[in-house]
Tab-separated table of C-alpha atoms in Angstrom:
chain	number	residue	atom	x	y	z
A	1	UNK	CA	0.000	0.000	0.000
A	2	UNK	CA	1.422	3.431	-0.900
A	3	UNK	CA	2.686	5.571	1.977
A	4	UNK	CA	0.279	8.379	1.054
A	5	UNK	CA	-2.737	6.163	1.613
A	6	UNK	CA	-1.393	5.038	4.992
A	7	UNK	CA	-0.865	8.632	6.114
A	8	UNK	CA	-4.362	9.613	4.975
A	9	UNK	CA	-5.826	6.685	6.930
A	10	UNK	CA	-3.970	7.671	10.091
A	11	UNK	CA	-5.033	11.289	9.685
A	12	UNK	CA	-8.697	10.304	9.291
A	13	UNK	CA	-8.472	8.073	12.376
A	14	UNK	CA	-6.978	10.916	14.419
A	15	UNK	CA	-9.744	13.252	13.265
A	16	UNK	CA	-12.410	10.744	14.265
A	17	UNK	CA	-10.823	10.289	17.696
A	18	UNK	CA	-10.601	14.046	18.171
A	19	UNK	CA	-14.242	14.469	17.145
A	20	UNK	CA	-15.400	11.795	19.596
A	21	UNK	CA	-13.257	13.296	22.365
A	22	UNK	CA	-14.783	16.726	21.861
A	23	UNK	CA	-18.257	15.199	21.606
A	24	UNK	CA	-18.141	13.091	24.760
A	25	UNK	CA	-15.524	14.728	26.986
A	26	UNK	CA	-17.004	16.523	29.996
A	27	UNK	CA	-13.849	17.237	31.985
A	28	UNK	CA	-13.052	20.607	30.411
A	29	UNK	CA	-16.519	22.067	31.015
A	30	UNK	CA	-16.766	20.873	34.628
A	31	UNK	CA	-16.924	23.576	37.295
A	32	UNK	CA	-15.593	21.687	40.320
A	33	UNK	CA	-15.593	24.514	42.861
A	34	UNK	CA	-19.121	25.699	42.076
A	35	UNK	CA	-20.401	22.104	42.008
A	36	UNK	CA	-18.986	21.423	45.462
A	37	UNK	CA	-20.611	24.572	46.848
A	38	UNK	CA	-23.953	23.752	45.184
A	39	UNK	CA	-24.020	20.175	46.491
A	40	UNK	CA	-23.252	21.297	50.049
A	41	UNK	CA	-25.846	24.066	49.880
A	42	UNK	CA	-28.571	21.689	48.656
A	43	UNK	CA	-27.911	19.259	51.519
A	44	UNK	CA	-29.234	21.694	54.092
A	45	UNK	CA	-32.772	20.830	55.063
A	46	UNK	CA	-34.383	23.483	57.222
A	47	UNK	CA	-36.382	26.676	57.001
A	48	UNK	CA	-37.643	27.241	53.464
A	49	UNK	CA	-36.668	23.773	52.209
A	50	UNK	CA	-38.578	22.090	55.035
A	51	UNK	CA	-41.772	23.988	54.293
A	52	UNK	CA	-41.401	23.437	50.547
A	53	UNK	CA	-41.087	19.703	51.196
A	54	UNK	CA	-44.153	19.633	53.472
A	55	UNK	CA	-46.348	21.417	50.952
A	56	UNK	CA	-45.038	19.387	48.017
A	57	UNK	CA	-45.772	16.182	49.966
A	58	UNK	CA	-49.346	17.392	50.479
A	59	UNK	CA	-49.662	18.112	46.744
A	60	UNK	CA	-48.216	14.701	45.812
A	61	UNK	CA	-50.482	12.913	48.304
A	62	UNK	CA	-53.538	14.612	46.817
A	63	UNK	CA	-52.377	13.636	43.330
A	64	UNK	CA	-51.909	10.004	44.379
A	65	UNK	CA	-55.235	10.074	46.240
A	66	UNK	CA	-57.157	11.065	43.106
A	67	UNK	CA	-54.796	9.233	40.716
A	68	UNK	CA	-53.757	12.432	38.920
A	69	UNK	CA	-50.404	12.005	37.188
A	70	UNK	CA	-50.178	15.709	36.344
A	71	UNK	CA	-50.511	16.735	40.008
A	72	UNK	CA	-47.861	14.197	41.104
A	73	UNK	CA	-45.454	15.493	38.453
A	74	UNK	CA	-46.032	19.062	39.635
A	75	UNK	CA	-45.250	18.059	43.216
A	76	UNK	CA	-42.009	16.373	42.158
A	77	UNK	CA	-40.911	19.550	40.394
A	78	UNK	CA	-41.057	21.626	43.584
A	79	UNK	CA	-39.707	19.012	45.988
A	80	UNK	CA	-36.138	19.419	47.371
A	81	UNK	CA	-35.563	15.668	47.876
A	82	UNK	CA	-32.446	15.204	45.767
A	83	UNK	CA	-30.013	17.307	47.801
A	84	UNK	CA	-29.086	14.944	50.676
A	85	UNK	CA	-28.979	11.869	48.395
A	86	UNK	CA	-26.552	13.526	45.967
A	87	UNK	CA	-24.602	14.771	48.988
A	88	UNK	CA	-24.105	11.205	50.241
A	89	UNK	CA	-22.674	9.939	46.954
A	90	UNK	CA	-20.566	13.039	46.426
A	91	UNK	CA	-19.117	13.112	49.950
A	92	UNK	CA	-18.104	9.442	49.763
A	93	UNK	CA	-16.373	10.107	46.440
A	94	UNK	CA	-14.257	12.988	47.814
A	95	UNK	CA	-13.709	11.478	51.296
A	96	UNK	CA	-15.609	14.310	53.016
A	97	UNK	CA	-16.769	12.687	56.253
A	98	UNK	CA	-18.372	15.867	57.631
A	99	UNK	CA	-20.520	16.338	54.517
A	100	UNK	CA	-21.448	12.650	54.656
A	101	UNK	CA	-22.705	13.036	58.241
A	102	UNK	CA	-24.724	16.121	57.317
A	103	UNK	CA	-26.198	14.344	54.313
A	104	UNK	CA	-27.255	11.290	56.302
A	105	UNK	CA	-28.821	13.387	59.065
A	106	UNK	CA	-30.715	15.575	56.609
A	107	UNK	CA	-31.847	12.536	54.610
A	108	UNK	CA	-33.240	10.955	57.775
A	109	UNK	CA	-35.072	14.161	58.736
A	110	UNK	CA	-36.387	14.493	55.180
A	111	UNK	CA	-37.751	10.941	55.103
A	112	UNK	CA	-39.332	11.261	58.547
A	113	UNK	CA	-40.984	14.601	57.759
A	114	UNK	CA	-42.236	13.345	54.362
A	115	UNK	CA	-43.742	10.147	55.751
A	116	UNK	CA	-45.293	11.996	58.708
A	117	UNK	CA	-46.896	14.594	56.403
A	118	UNK	CA	-48.295	11.932	54.061
A	119	UNK	CA	-49.503	9.847	57.029
A	120	UNK	CA	-51.416	12.797	58.513
A	121	UNK	CA	-52.968	13.622	55.139
A	122	UNK	CA	-54.208	10.085	54.427
A	123	UNK	CA	-55.325	9.713	58.054
A	124	UNK	CA	-57.775	12.621	57.745
A	125	UNK	CA	-58.584	12.158	54.049
A	126	UNK	CA	-62.090	10.737	53.465
A	127	UNK	CA	-60.807	8.969	50.311
A	128	UNK	CA	-58.754	5.937	51.280
A	129	UNK	CA	-59.298	3.609	48.331
A	130	UNK	CA	-56.350	2.276	46.366
A	131	UNK	CA	-55.588	4.095	43.131
A	132	UNK	CA	-53.344	2.984	40.238
A	133	UNK	CA	-50.852	5.735	41.134
A	134	UNK	CA	-50.548	4.410	44.705
A	135	UNK	CA	-50.330	0.732	43.786
A	136	UNK	CA	-47.622	1.473	41.204
A	137	UNK	CA	-45.332	2.673	44.026
A	138	UNK	CA	-45.495	-0.419	46.258
A	139	UNK	CA	-42.630	-2.484	44.839
A	140	UNK	CA	-39.479	-1.780	42.790
A	141	UNK	CA	-38.775	-3.243	39.373
A	142	UNK	CA	-35.637	-3.399	37.274
A	143	UNK	CA	-36.880	-0.336	35.389
A	144	UNK	CA	-36.860	1.704	38.616
A	145	UNK	CA	-33.226	0.712	39.176
A	146	UNK	CA	-32.195	1.641	35.634
A	147	UNK	CA	-34.024	4.981	35.871
A	148	UNK	CA	-32.256	5.739	39.159
A	149	UNK	CA	-28.836	4.851	37.676
A	150	UNK	CA	-29.155	6.884	34.491
A	151	UNK	CA	-31.163	9.645	36.141
A	152	UNK	CA	-28.567	10.038	38.907
A	153	UNK	CA	-25.778	10.157	36.323
A	154	UNK	CA	-27.603	12.826	34.310
A	155	UNK	CA	-28.221	14.813	37.493
A	156	UNK	CA	-24.612	15.016	38.645
A	157	UNK	CA	-23.407	15.829	35.102
A	158	UNK	CA	-25.969	18.648	34.885
A	159	UNK	CA	-24.855	19.972	38.274
A	160	UNK	CA	-21.136	19.886	37.399
A	161	UNK	CA	-21.498	21.751	34.097
A	162	UNK	CA	-20.595	25.395	34.095
A	163	UNK	CA	-23.995	27.011	34.357
A	164	UNK	CA	-26.066	24.094	35.653
A	165	UNK	CA	-28.810	22.828	33.312
A	166	UNK	CA	-32.000	23.406	35.320
A	167	UNK	CA	-34.245	21.535	32.876
A	168	UNK	CA	-32.180	18.351	33.343
A	169	UNK	CA	-32.300	18.662	37.126
A	170	UNK	CA	-36.098	19.049	37.061
A	171	UNK	CA	-36.446	16.206	34.568
A	172	UNK	CA	-34.435	13.857	36.794
A	173	UNK	CA	-36.610	14.823	39.772
A	174	UNK	CA	-39.644	13.646	37.782
A	175	UNK	CA	-38.075	10.526	36.274
A	176	UNK	CA	-36.608	9.099	39.479
A	177	UNK	CA	-39.892	9.742	41.346
A	178	UNK	CA	-38.562	9.856	44.915
A	179	UNK	CA	-41.573	11.579	46.410
A	180	UNK	CA	-44.470	9.219	45.458
A	181	UNK	CA	-42.958	6.216	47.309
A	182	UNK	CA	-42.662	8.259	50.519
A	183	UNK	CA	-46.293	9.343	50.147
A	184	UNK	CA	-47.253	5.703	49.637
A	185	UNK	CA	-45.407	4.800	52.850
A	186	UNK	CA	-47.602	7.320	54.687
A	187	UNK	CA	-50.681	5.872	52.965
A	188	UNK	CA	-49.737	2.335	54.004
A	189	UNK	CA	-49.256	3.414	57.611
A	190	UNK	CA	-52.553	5.348	57.613
A	191	UNK	CA	-54.572	2.305	56.482
A	192	UNK	CA	-52.399	-0.142	58.474
A	193	UNK	CA	-51.230	-1.934	55.311
A	194	UNK	CA	-47.677	-2.841	56.265
A	195	UNK	CA	-47.026	-4.549	52.932
A	196	UNK	CA	-47.700	-1.315	51.048
A	197	UNK	CA	-45.637	0.751	53.486
A	198	UNK	CA	-42.698	-1.678	53.408
A	199	UNK	CA	-42.755	-2.052	49.620
A	200	UNK	CA	-42.889	1.705	49.031
A	201	UNK	CA	-40.046	2.319	51.514
A	202	UNK	CA	-38.068	-0.397	49.737
A	203	UNK	CA	-38.650	1.370	46.397
A	204	UNK	CA	-37.506	4.709	47.838
A	205	UNK	CA	-34.408	3.079	49.338
A	206	UNK	CA	-33.519	1.441	46.015
A	207	UNK	CA	-33.891	4.720	44.118
A	208	UNK	CA	-31.843	6.620	46.709
A	209	UNK	CA	-29.027	4.058	46.766
A	210	UNK	CA	-28.604	3.971	43.017
A	211	UNK	CA	-28.816	7.759	42.666
A	212	UNK	CA	-26.104	8.096	45.320
A	213	UNK	CA	-24.078	5.322	43.647
A	214	UNK	CA	-24.316	7.044	40.250
A	215	UNK	CA	-23.238	10.315	41.856
A	216	UNK	CA	-20.251	8.554	43.461
A	217	UNK	CA	-19.124	6.982	40.173
A	218	UNK	CA	-19.523	10.192	38.153
A	219	UNK	CA	-17.631	12.236	40.762
A	220	UNK	CA	-14.788	9.707	40.571
A	221	UNK	CA	-14.887	9.768	36.768
A	222	UNK	CA	-14.701	13.569	36.729
A	223	UNK	CA	-11.722	13.427	39.153
A	224	UNK	CA	-13.061	15.706	41.837
A	225	UNK	CA	-10.247	16.439	44.280
A	226	UNK	CA	-10.273	14.641	47.638
A	227	UNK	CA	-10.740	16.643	50.805
A	228	UNK	CA	-7.392	17.329	52.413
A	229	UNK	CA	-6.916	16.888	56.151
A	230	UNK	CA	-4.091	18.420	58.195
A	231	UNK	CA	-3.828	15.236	60.225
A	232	UNK	CA	-2.463	12.534	57.904
A	233	UNK	CA	-3.799	9.760	60.152
A	234	UNK	CA	-7.318	11.197	59.983
A	235	UNK	CA	-6.982	11.478	56.203
A	236	UNK	CA	-6.083	7.783	55.930
A	237	UNK	CA	-8.900	6.746	58.269
A	238	UNK	CA	-11.387	8.908	56.376
A	239	UNK	CA	-10.298	7.451	53.062
A	240	UNK	CA	-10.663	3.922	54.421
A	241	UNK	CA	-14.093	4.708	55.862
A	242	UNK	CA	-15.274	6.224	52.578
A	243	UNK	CA	-13.986	3.215	50.643
A	244	UNK	CA	-15.716	0.862	53.074
A	245	UNK	CA	-19.018	2.739	52.724
A	246	UNK	CA	-18.713	2.615	48.941
A	247	UNK	CA	-18.064	-1.154	48.993
A	248	UNK	CA	-20.906	-1.797	51.449
A	249	UNK	CA	-23.268	0.089	49.149
A	250	UNK	CA	-22.004	-1.279	45.841
A	251	UNK	CA	-21.955	-5.009	46.621
A	252	UNK	CA	-25.574	-5.246	47.883
A	253	UNK	CA	-26.632	-2.919	45.064
A	254	UNK	CA	-25.146	-5.223	42.437
A	255	UNK	CA	-26.776	-8.271	44.061
A	256	UNK	CA	-30.094	-6.436	44.252
A	257	UNK	CA	-29.819	-5.351	40.622
A	258	UNK	CA	-29.184	-8.915	39.458
A	259	UNK	CA	-32.087	-10.291	41.541
A	260	UNK	CA	-34.523	-7.680	40.258
A	261	UNK	CA	-33.364	-8.342	36.701
A	262	UNK	CA	-33.950	-12.084	37.114
A	263	UNK	CA	-37.385	-11.494	38.614
A	264	UNK	CA	-38.343	-9.131	35.793
A	265	UNK	CA	-37.189	-11.655	33.191
A	266	UNK	CA	-39.178	-14.386	34.988
A	267	UNK	CA	-42.372	-12.292	34.928
A	268	UNK	CA	-41.862	-11.282	31.293
A	269	UNK	CA	-41.177	-14.857	30.138
A	270	UNK	CA	-44.227	-16.116	32.041
A	271	UNK	CA	-46.560	-13.628	30.357
A	272	UNK	CA	-45.071	-14.451	26.971
A	273	UNK	CA	-45.516	-18.221	27.549
A	274	UNK	CA	-49.139	-17.892	28.693
A	275	UNK	CA	-50.138	-15.631	25.796
A	276	UNK	CA	-48.342	-17.583	23.057
A	277	UNK	CA	-48.361	-21.227	24.187
A	278	UNK	CA	-51.366	-21.787	26.485
A	279	UNK	CA	-54.038	-21.842	23.797
A	280	UNK	CA	-56.799	-24.405	23.258
A	281	UNK	CA	-59.975	-24.105	21.133
A	282	UNK	CA	-62.987	-23.360	23.320
A	283	UNK	CA	-60.939	-22.659	26.462
A	284	UNK	CA	-59.972	-19.238	27.771
A	285	UNK	CA	-57.381	-18.098	30.308
A	286	UNK	CA	-59.192	-15.958	32.881
A	287	UNK	CA	-56.189	-15.360	35.117
A	288	UNK	CA	-52.643	-16.506	35.745
A	289	UNK	CA	-50.368	-15.952	38.737
A	290	UNK	CA	-46.605	-16.334	39.003
A	291	UNK	CA	-44.494	-16.493	42.143
A	292	UNK	CA	-40.796	-15.885	41.579
A	293	UNK	CA	-39.788	-17.185	45.006
A	294	UNK	CA	-41.618	-20.526	44.819
A	295	UNK	CA	-41.301	-20.818	41.005
A	296	UNK	CA	-44.990	-21.733	40.735
A	297	UNK	CA	-47.149	-20.581	37.823
A	298	UNK	CA	-50.909	-21.067	38.210
A	299	UNK	CA	-53.221	-20.740	35.208
A	300	UNK	CA	-57.019	-20.648	35.517
A	301	UNK	CA	-59.109	-21.761	32.527
A	302	UNK	CA	-62.820	-21.703	31.802
A	303	UNK	CA	-64.797	-23.103	28.884
A	304	UNK	CA	-64.093	-26.355	27.085
A	305	UNK	CA	-62.078	-28.887	29.181
A	306	UNK	CA	-58.458	-29.212	28.072
A	307	UNK	CA	-57.295	-32.863	27.723
A	308	UNK	CA	-54.604	-34.052	30.085
A	309	UNK	CA	-52.328	-34.799	27.118
A	310	UNK	CA	-52.403	-31.139	26.097
A	311	UNK	CA	-51.653	-30.002	29.660
A	312	UNK	CA	-48.676	-32.370	29.805
A	313	UNK	CA	-47.399	-30.857	26.557
A	314	UNK	CA	-47.578	-27.385	28.140
A	315	UNK	CA	-45.758	-28.625	31.238
A	316	UNK	CA	-43.045	-30.089	29.036
A	317	UNK	CA	-42.858	-26.986	26.829
A	318	UNK	CA	-42.287	-24.578	29.725
A	319	UNK	CA	-39.191	-26.500	30.814
A	320	UNK	CA	-37.653	-25.655	27.433
A	321	UNK	CA	-38.100	-21.894	27.943
A	322	UNK	CA	-34.919	-20.121	29.151
A	323	UNK	CA	-35.220	-18.906	32.780
A	324	UNK	CA	-38.342	-21.059	33.314
A	325	UNK	CA	-36.681	-24.485	33.371
A	326	UNK	CA	-37.365	-25.177	37.054
A	327	UNK	CA	-40.915	-23.785	37.379
A	328	UNK	CA	-43.989	-25.774	38.416
A	329	UNK	CA	-46.949	-25.260	36.074
A	330	UNK	CA	-50.401	-25.775	37.599
A	331	UNK	CA	-53.539	-25.715	35.436
A	332	UNK	CA	-56.985	-25.219	37.033
A	333	UNK	CA	-60.120	-25.746	34.937
A	334	UNK	CA	-63.720	-24.751	35.608
A	335	UNK	CA	-65.062	-28.171	34.665
A	336	UNK	CA	-62.512	-30.077	36.767
A	337	UNK	CA	-64.284	-30.434	40.115
A	338	UNK	CA	-61.395	-32.391	41.588
A	339	UNK	CA	-59.206	-29.314	41.353
A	340	UNK	CA	-61.697	-27.465	43.526
A	341	UNK	CA	-61.530	-24.487	41.219
A	342	UNK	CA	-64.373	-22.749	43.000
A	343	UNK	CA	-62.302	-22.541	46.154
A	344	UNK	CA	-59.070	-21.710	44.353
A	345	UNK	CA	-60.382	-18.834	42.312
A	346	UNK	CA	-59.881	-15.642	44.245
A	347	UNK	CA	-62.554	-13.036	44.767
A	348	UNK	CA	-60.747	-10.880	42.240
A	349	UNK	CA	-61.032	-13.541	39.531
A	350	UNK	CA	-64.722	-14.125	40.195
A	351	UNK	CA	-65.397	-10.416	40.195
A	352	UNK	CA	-63.450	-10.054	36.967
A	353	UNK	CA	-65.430	-12.838	35.287
A	354	UNK	CA	-68.741	-11.369	36.447
A	355	UNK	CA	-67.690	-7.938	35.271
A	356	UNK	CA	-66.748	-9.258	31.835
A	357	UNK	CA	-70.047	-11.157	31.579
A	358	UNK	CA	-71.990	-8.072	32.667
A	359	UNK	CA	-70.255	-5.864	30.108
A	360	UNK	CA	-70.831	-8.391	27.318
A	361	UNK	CA	-74.481	-8.884	28.278
A	362	UNK	CA	-74.982	-5.143	28.540
A	363	UNK	CA	-73.599	-4.716	25.034
A	364	UNK	CA	-75.891	-7.471	23.741
A	365	UNK	CA	-78.910	-5.844	25.405
A	366	UNK	CA	-78.030	-2.451	23.961
A	367	UNK	CA	-77.627	-3.991	20.504
A	368	UNK	CA	-80.969	-5.795	20.825
A	369	UNK	CA	-82.675	-2.614	22.030
A	370	UNK	CA	-81.327	-0.762	19.019
A	371	UNK	CA	-82.572	-3.499	16.672
A	372	UNK	CA	-86.018	-3.539	18.320
A	373	UNK	CA	-86.273	0.228	17.983
A	374	UNK	CA	-85.330	0.006	14.321
A	375	UNK	CA	-87.893	-2.756	13.708
A	376	UNK	CA	-90.594	-0.738	15.473
A	377	UNK	CA	-89.845	2.216	13.243
A	378	UNK	CA	-90.035	0.009	10.181
A	379	UNK	CA	-93.289	-1.488	11.449
A	380	UNK	CA	-94.823	1.951	11.861
A	381	UNK	CA	-93.787	2.785	8.326
A	382	UNK	CA	-95.305	-0.475	7.083
A	383	UNK	CA	-98.548	0.145	8.920
A	384	UNK	CA	-98.740	3.662	7.630
A	385	UNK	CA	-98.307	2.504	4.039
A	386	UNK	CA	-100.880	-0.269	4.427
A	387	UNK	CA	-103.858	1.847	5.576
A	388	UNK	CA	-107.227	0.488	4.277
A	389	UNK	CA	-108.223	3.885	2.929
A	390	UNK	CA	-111.413	2.775	1.192
A	391	UNK	CA	-113.082	1.294	4.295
A	392	UNK	CA	-111.796	4.067	6.557
A	393	UNK	CA	-113.174	6.762	4.278
A	394	UNK	CA	-116.630	5.110	4.198
A	395	UNK	CA	-116.699	4.849	8.001
A	396	UNK	CA	-115.578	8.474	8.282
A	397	UNK	CA	-118.417	9.601	6.021
A	398	UNK	CA	-120.934	7.702	8.186
A	399	UNK	CA	-119.577	9.199	11.431
A	400	UNK	CA	-118.984	12.687	10.057
A	401	UNK	CA	-121.657	13.443	7.469
A	402	UNK	CA	-120.363	16.981	6.810
A	403	UNK	CA	-117.251	15.602	5.088
A	404	UNK	CA	-117.428	16.331	1.363
A	405	UNK	CA	-114.032	15.059	0.259
A	406	UNK	CA	-111.174	13.079	1.855
A	407	UNK	CA	-107.693	12.171	0.611
A	408	UNK	CA	-104.733	10.345	2.085
A	409	UNK	CA	-100.933	10.373	1.525
A	410	UNK	CA	-97.674	9.674	3.390
A	411	UNK	CA	-95.557	12.743	4.147
A	412	UNK	CA	-91.763	12.428	4.534
A	413	UNK	CA	-90.614	14.717	7.351
A	414	UNK	CA	-87.003	15.301	8.475
A	415	UNK	CA	-85.278	17.264	11.227
A	416	UNK	CA	-81.981	16.658	9.380
A	417	UNK	CA	-80.943	13.903	11.769
A	418	UNK	CA	-83.597	11.335	10.794
A	419	UNK	CA	-86.496	10.938	8.355
A	420	UNK	CA	-90.025	9.956	9.489
A	421	UNK	CA	-93.045	8.886	7.437
A	422	UNK	CA	-96.251	10.519	8.757
A	423	UNK	CA	-99.753	9.517	7.490
A	424	UNK	CA	-101.551	12.702	6.376
A	425	UNK	CA	-105.321	13.051	5.770
A	426	UNK	CA	-106.737	16.012	3.843
A	427	UNK	CA	-110.428	16.712	4.545
A	428	UNK	CA	-112.831	19.098	2.782
A	429	UNK	CA	-115.832	20.060	4.919
A	430	UNK	CA	-119.251	21.329	3.972
A	431	UNK	CA	-119.460	25.100	3.648
A	432	UNK	CA	-122.428	25.071	6.056
A	433	UNK	CA	-120.056	24.424	8.992
A	434	UNK	CA	-118.735	27.504	10.708
A	435	UNK	CA	-115.070	27.734	11.823
A	436	UNK	CA	-115.701	26.623	15.435
A	437	UNK	CA	-117.761	23.595	14.391
A	438	UNK	CA	-115.140	22.677	11.779
A	439	UNK	CA	-112.326	22.737	14.408
A	440	UNK	CA	-114.407	20.583	16.754
A	441	UNK	CA	-115.135	18.028	14.007
A	442	UNK	CA	-111.440	18.004	12.986
A	443	UNK	CA	-110.314	17.179	16.548
A	444	UNK	CA	-112.847	14.365	16.827
A	445	UNK	CA	-111.891	12.994	13.410
A	446	UNK	CA	-108.194	13.008	14.284
A	447	UNK	CA	-108.772	11.109	17.540
A	448	UNK	CA	-111.062	8.621	15.818
A	449	UNK	CA	-108.461	7.943	13.081
A	450	UNK	CA	-105.717	7.362	15.692
A	451	UNK	CA	-107.874	4.766	17.461
A	452	UNK	CA	-109.188	3.232	14.247
A	453	UNK	CA	-105.733	2.847	12.649
A	454	UNK	CA	-103.736	2.248	15.867
A	455	UNK	CA	-101.378	5.117	15.049
A	456	UNK	CA	-99.809	7.450	17.558
A	457	UNK	CA	-98.794	10.016	14.978
A	458	UNK	CA	-100.855	11.285	12.050
A	459	UNK	CA	-101.892	14.626	10.612
A	460	UNK	CA	-105.402	15.784	9.650
A	461	UNK	CA	-105.639	18.933	7.548
A	462	UNK	CA	-108.526	21.017	6.281
A	463	UNK	CA	-108.572	21.915	2.616
A	464	UNK	CA	-110.789	24.453	0.918
């Protein structure tokens, strides 16, 4: 290969490396002194920050209480929850033991005040029913962990940039959703549901740990200078303590991340298996439950009984699915009395079945009502077109001798939303009748025709 081509290739490679360095490098634009001051200032939790937190907790609790996502997002925008959590990760990264103590104390006060405020609100609130917004904050998933990791990283990068990016900081406050779990803890305590309270506190703890961990890693990556101590022995002890805290946080966090990932994969694979594999003509899955700890998957079927051979095929098939090899598949059928399905189906399943049946029946009734109404309209039209005019006119002449002439036709009338066919009778009266007598005879004739023809709607007109 000619030397010129080699040089051009090396030059292009250097240009690409330089472009990527300028694109992704964040060291040059990092304001370390201002960042350190900002982080320490945001840790403080008293005075204005305390009152802002209390009111934002009230707003978030109301939003969760009425299941209003917009209200919850608004509360997260005004809440000062991030400061102590970022302070913990940052102080561990720079070996600042005093800042770490302040951060932990303020975080504890913040959590206590938040839970107490939410508890008092839900204790006096007349609305205590579960809402989707509340239930969604009762247990962490792998997505919550990932959001906390990437959100925490975005937060510390936004804080370290010269001229902090406020929109990123507010966006992270919304995405990581630290406030709703604390409100849910207060809700769980107010209704004495310890499972809700514990799960929500667990979710908040997970989010806080991974935000602090992301802050720690980014501060190390950006090479923030370590705090210097005059006493060299204290410096060494502080460094060891900070390293120990980082290890104690990182190891359980990694284990927790892996466990949540496995559980999420288990749930996802179970749903996929039930929807794609558990199918049989005439049978329908009304509910399925999976338990990651016991590895038991229970599927409830109604409709046509599924043969045992088919069930055995499903049991064999699930052992071939990655991450579901060791699960126990249990099938419960409505027609299998030995399985005691009636006792196994939970109240929720029964209620769900009844609700589905009610909705379907209601739709059928509404459709039938619409068809009946249409048929009645058609019947009226048919009756109106099949009037025995000859016999009716003779009877009318006998009953009302002053009639000189009578004609009949159907009139098409519309109000621009529908068209009706109205039977119309035109009557010519004797000139001997005065106006009052004519009106009286017209009213009687109209009533007689309605009874005679069994029509609710018709028109009788006088013609000259």
